[in-house]
XYZ file of C-alpha atoms in Angstrom:
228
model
C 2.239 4.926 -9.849
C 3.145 3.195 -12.821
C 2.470 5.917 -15.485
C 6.409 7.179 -15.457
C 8.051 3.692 -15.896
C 5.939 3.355 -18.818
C 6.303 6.919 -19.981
C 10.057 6.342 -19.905
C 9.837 3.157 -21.573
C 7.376 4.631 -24.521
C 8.641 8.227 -24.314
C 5.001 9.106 -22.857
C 2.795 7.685 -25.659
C 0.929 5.513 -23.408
C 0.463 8.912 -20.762
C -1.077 10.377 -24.372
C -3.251 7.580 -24.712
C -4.780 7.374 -21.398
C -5.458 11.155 -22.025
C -6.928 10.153 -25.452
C -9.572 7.765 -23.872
C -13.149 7.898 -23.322
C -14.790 8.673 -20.105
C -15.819 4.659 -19.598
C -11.912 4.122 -19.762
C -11.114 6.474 -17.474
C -13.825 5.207 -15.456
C -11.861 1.964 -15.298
C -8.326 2.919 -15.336
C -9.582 5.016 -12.212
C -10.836 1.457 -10.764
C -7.560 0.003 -10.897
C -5.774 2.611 -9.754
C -7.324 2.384 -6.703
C -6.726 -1.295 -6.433
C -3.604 -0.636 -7.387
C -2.807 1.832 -4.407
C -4.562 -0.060 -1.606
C -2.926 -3.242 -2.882
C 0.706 -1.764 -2.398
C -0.141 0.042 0.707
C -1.221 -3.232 1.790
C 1.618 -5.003 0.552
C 4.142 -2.537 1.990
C 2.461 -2.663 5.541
C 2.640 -6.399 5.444
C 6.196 -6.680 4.277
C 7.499 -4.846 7.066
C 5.070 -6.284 9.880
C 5.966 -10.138 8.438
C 9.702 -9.119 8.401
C 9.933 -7.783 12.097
C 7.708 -10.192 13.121
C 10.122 -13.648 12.085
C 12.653 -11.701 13.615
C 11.394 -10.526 16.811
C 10.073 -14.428 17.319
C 13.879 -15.407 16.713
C 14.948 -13.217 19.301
C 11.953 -14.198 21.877
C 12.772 -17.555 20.957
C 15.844 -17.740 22.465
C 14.928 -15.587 25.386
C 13.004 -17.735 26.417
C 15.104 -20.849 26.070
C 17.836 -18.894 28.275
C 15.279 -18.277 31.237
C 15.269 -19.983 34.389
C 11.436 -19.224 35.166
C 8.595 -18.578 33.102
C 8.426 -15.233 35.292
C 11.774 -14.201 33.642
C 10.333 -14.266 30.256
C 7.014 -12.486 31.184
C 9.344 -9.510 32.782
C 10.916 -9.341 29.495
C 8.633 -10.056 26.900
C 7.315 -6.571 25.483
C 10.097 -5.369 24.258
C 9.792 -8.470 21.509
C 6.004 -7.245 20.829
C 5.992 -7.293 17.204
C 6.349 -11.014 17.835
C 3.214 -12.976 17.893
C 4.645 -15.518 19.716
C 4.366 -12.592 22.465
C 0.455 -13.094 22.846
C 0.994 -16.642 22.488
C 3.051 -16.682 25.807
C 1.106 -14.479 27.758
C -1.936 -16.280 27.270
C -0.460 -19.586 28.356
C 1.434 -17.442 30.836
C -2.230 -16.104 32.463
C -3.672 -19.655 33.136
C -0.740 -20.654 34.293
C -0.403 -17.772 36.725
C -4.016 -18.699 37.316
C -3.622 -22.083 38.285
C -0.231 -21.992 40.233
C -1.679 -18.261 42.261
C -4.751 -20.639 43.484
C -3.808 -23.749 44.429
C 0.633 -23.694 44.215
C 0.527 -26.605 42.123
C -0.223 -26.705 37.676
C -3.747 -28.445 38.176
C -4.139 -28.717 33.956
C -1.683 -28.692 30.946
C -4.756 -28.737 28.830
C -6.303 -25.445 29.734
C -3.035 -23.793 29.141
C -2.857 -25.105 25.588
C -6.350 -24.048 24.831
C -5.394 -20.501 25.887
C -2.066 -20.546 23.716
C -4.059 -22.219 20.859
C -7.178 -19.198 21.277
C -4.481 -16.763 21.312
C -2.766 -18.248 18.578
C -5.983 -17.899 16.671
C -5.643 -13.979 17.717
C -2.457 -13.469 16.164
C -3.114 -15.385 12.799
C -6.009 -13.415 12.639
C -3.810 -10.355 12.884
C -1.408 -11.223 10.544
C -4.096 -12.074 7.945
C -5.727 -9.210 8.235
C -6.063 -7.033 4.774
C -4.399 -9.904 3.128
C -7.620 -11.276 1.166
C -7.863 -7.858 -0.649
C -4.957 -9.121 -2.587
C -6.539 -12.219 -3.630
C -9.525 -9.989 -4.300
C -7.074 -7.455 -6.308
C -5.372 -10.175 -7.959
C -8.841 -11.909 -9.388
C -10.583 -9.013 -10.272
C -8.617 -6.144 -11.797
C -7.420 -7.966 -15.308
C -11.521 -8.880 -16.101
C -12.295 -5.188 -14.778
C -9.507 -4.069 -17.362
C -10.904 -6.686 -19.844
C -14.140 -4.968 -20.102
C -12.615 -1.325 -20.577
C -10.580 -2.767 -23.964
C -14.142 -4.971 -24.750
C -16.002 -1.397 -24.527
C -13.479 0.174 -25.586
C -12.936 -1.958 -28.685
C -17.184 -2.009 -29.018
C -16.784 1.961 -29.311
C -13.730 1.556 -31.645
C -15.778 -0.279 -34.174
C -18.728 1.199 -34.106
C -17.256 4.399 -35.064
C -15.591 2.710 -37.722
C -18.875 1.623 -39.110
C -19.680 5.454 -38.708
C -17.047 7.108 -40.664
C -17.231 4.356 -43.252
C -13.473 3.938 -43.780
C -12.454 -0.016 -43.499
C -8.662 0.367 -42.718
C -6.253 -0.382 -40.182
C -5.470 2.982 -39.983
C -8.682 3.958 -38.994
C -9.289 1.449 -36.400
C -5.830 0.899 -34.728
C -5.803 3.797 -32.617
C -9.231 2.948 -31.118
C -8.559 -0.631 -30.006
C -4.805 0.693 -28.794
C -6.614 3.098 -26.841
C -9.085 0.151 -25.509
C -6.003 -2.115 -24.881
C -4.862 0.244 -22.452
C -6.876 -0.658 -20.156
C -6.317 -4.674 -19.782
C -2.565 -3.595 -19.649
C -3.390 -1.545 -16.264
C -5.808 -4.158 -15.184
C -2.439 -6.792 -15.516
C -0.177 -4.143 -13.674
C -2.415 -3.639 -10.444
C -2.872 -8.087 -10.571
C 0.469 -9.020 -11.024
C 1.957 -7.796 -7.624
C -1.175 -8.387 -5.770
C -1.046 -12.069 -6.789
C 2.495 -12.517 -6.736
C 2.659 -10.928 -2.526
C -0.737 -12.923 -1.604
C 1.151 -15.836 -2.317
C 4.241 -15.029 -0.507
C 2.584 -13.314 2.972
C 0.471 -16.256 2.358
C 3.525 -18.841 2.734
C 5.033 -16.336 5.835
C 1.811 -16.650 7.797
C 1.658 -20.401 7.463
C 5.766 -20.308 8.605
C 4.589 -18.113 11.581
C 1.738 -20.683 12.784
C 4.143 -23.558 12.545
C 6.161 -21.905 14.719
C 3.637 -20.483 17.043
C 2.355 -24.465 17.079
C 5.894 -25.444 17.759
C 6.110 -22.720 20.661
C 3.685 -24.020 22.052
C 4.493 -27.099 22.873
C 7.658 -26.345 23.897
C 6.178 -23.557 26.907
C 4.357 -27.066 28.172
C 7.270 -29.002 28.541
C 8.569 -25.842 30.488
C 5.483 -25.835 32.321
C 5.452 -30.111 32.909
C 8.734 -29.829 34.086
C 8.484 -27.069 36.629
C 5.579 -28.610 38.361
C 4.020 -31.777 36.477
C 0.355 -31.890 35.122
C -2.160 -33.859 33.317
């Protein structure tokens, strides 16, 4: 994934010294290449689910402020799915269908916001999911690329000591080749940290609001028929 941008940038010296390595950097630069991938399929799966998500809850949002009856929003409300605020509403919308079916009358405000604040917890959990690996990515891949250049650079000297011949020349393209690897292990943590952070600040957003919707689906519900 990143081996042309640096080829182009080096004119493919880097893509000869990966070739040039030993098989316990390979081993590694293997390692973070899989983080790597996983990380930016993750990333790219979250992106677009965060994305339609704040702007399927816009639209929802003021569907639902434009309804006369909480039935008119149920009716309507899959076609804003993506939303979480979706599964939010419907379960406030089942206890309240519940409770009005039975008796005609809203006998508890306070069961309905325990099943918006359960299926709150749904959604969240949703939205999180996969994120962690990026946190996981983003701590572990520069000390797994740190201990490719230390072996690396281990190796280096040692066959220095071997061949006998003390000079720069003789030990620079060793420890560039073990270098290598903390440069990979930086490319696969960058993005990981720098996109944990971010979905991490648009999931927080999207529970505010889901807090916020909340409340405002029992006023609806306090007005229609009153309640505890």
């Amino acid at each position: 994934m990143h081996l042309p941008l640096l080829a182009f940038f080096v004119g493919g010296e880097i893509v000869d010294l990966v070739g040039e390595t030993g098989p316990v950097a390979k081993l590694v630069l293997l390692l973070l290449l899989i983080f790597s991938l996983i990380s930016w399929a993750i990333i790219l799966s979250k992106w677009g689910r965060l994305r339609r998500a704040r702007v399927q809850s816009g639209r929802f949002v003021r569907a639902f402020r434009k309804a006369q009856r909480l039935q008119d929003v149920a009716s309507v409300a899959e076609q804003f799915r993506p939303s979480p605020l979706v599964g939010v509403f419907e379960g406030g919308f089942e206890e309240y269908r519940r409770q009005v079916g039975s008796s005609g009358m809203l006998r508890s405000l306070t069961a309905i916001q325990r099943a918006m604040q359960i299926a709150a917890s749904e959604e969240l959990t949703r939205l999180e999911r996969n994120v962690p690996w990026l946190a996981i990515t983003g701590a572990v891949t520069p000390f797994v690329g740190l201990f490719g250049t230390v072996w690396g650079i281990i190796d280096a000297f040692h066959g220095l000591g071997t061949a006998g011949a003390a000079t720069l020349r003789a030990v620079a393209p060793g420890i560039s080749e073990a270098l290598i690897t903390t440069a990979f292990g930086l490319f696969a943590a960058i993005p990981a940290a720098i996109f944990y952070n971010h979905f991490g600040h648009g999931i927080r957003e999207m529970a505010a609001r889901m807090e916020d919707f909340t409340l405002e689906f029992l006023n609806v519900a306090e007005r229609t028929f009153g309640g505890d």
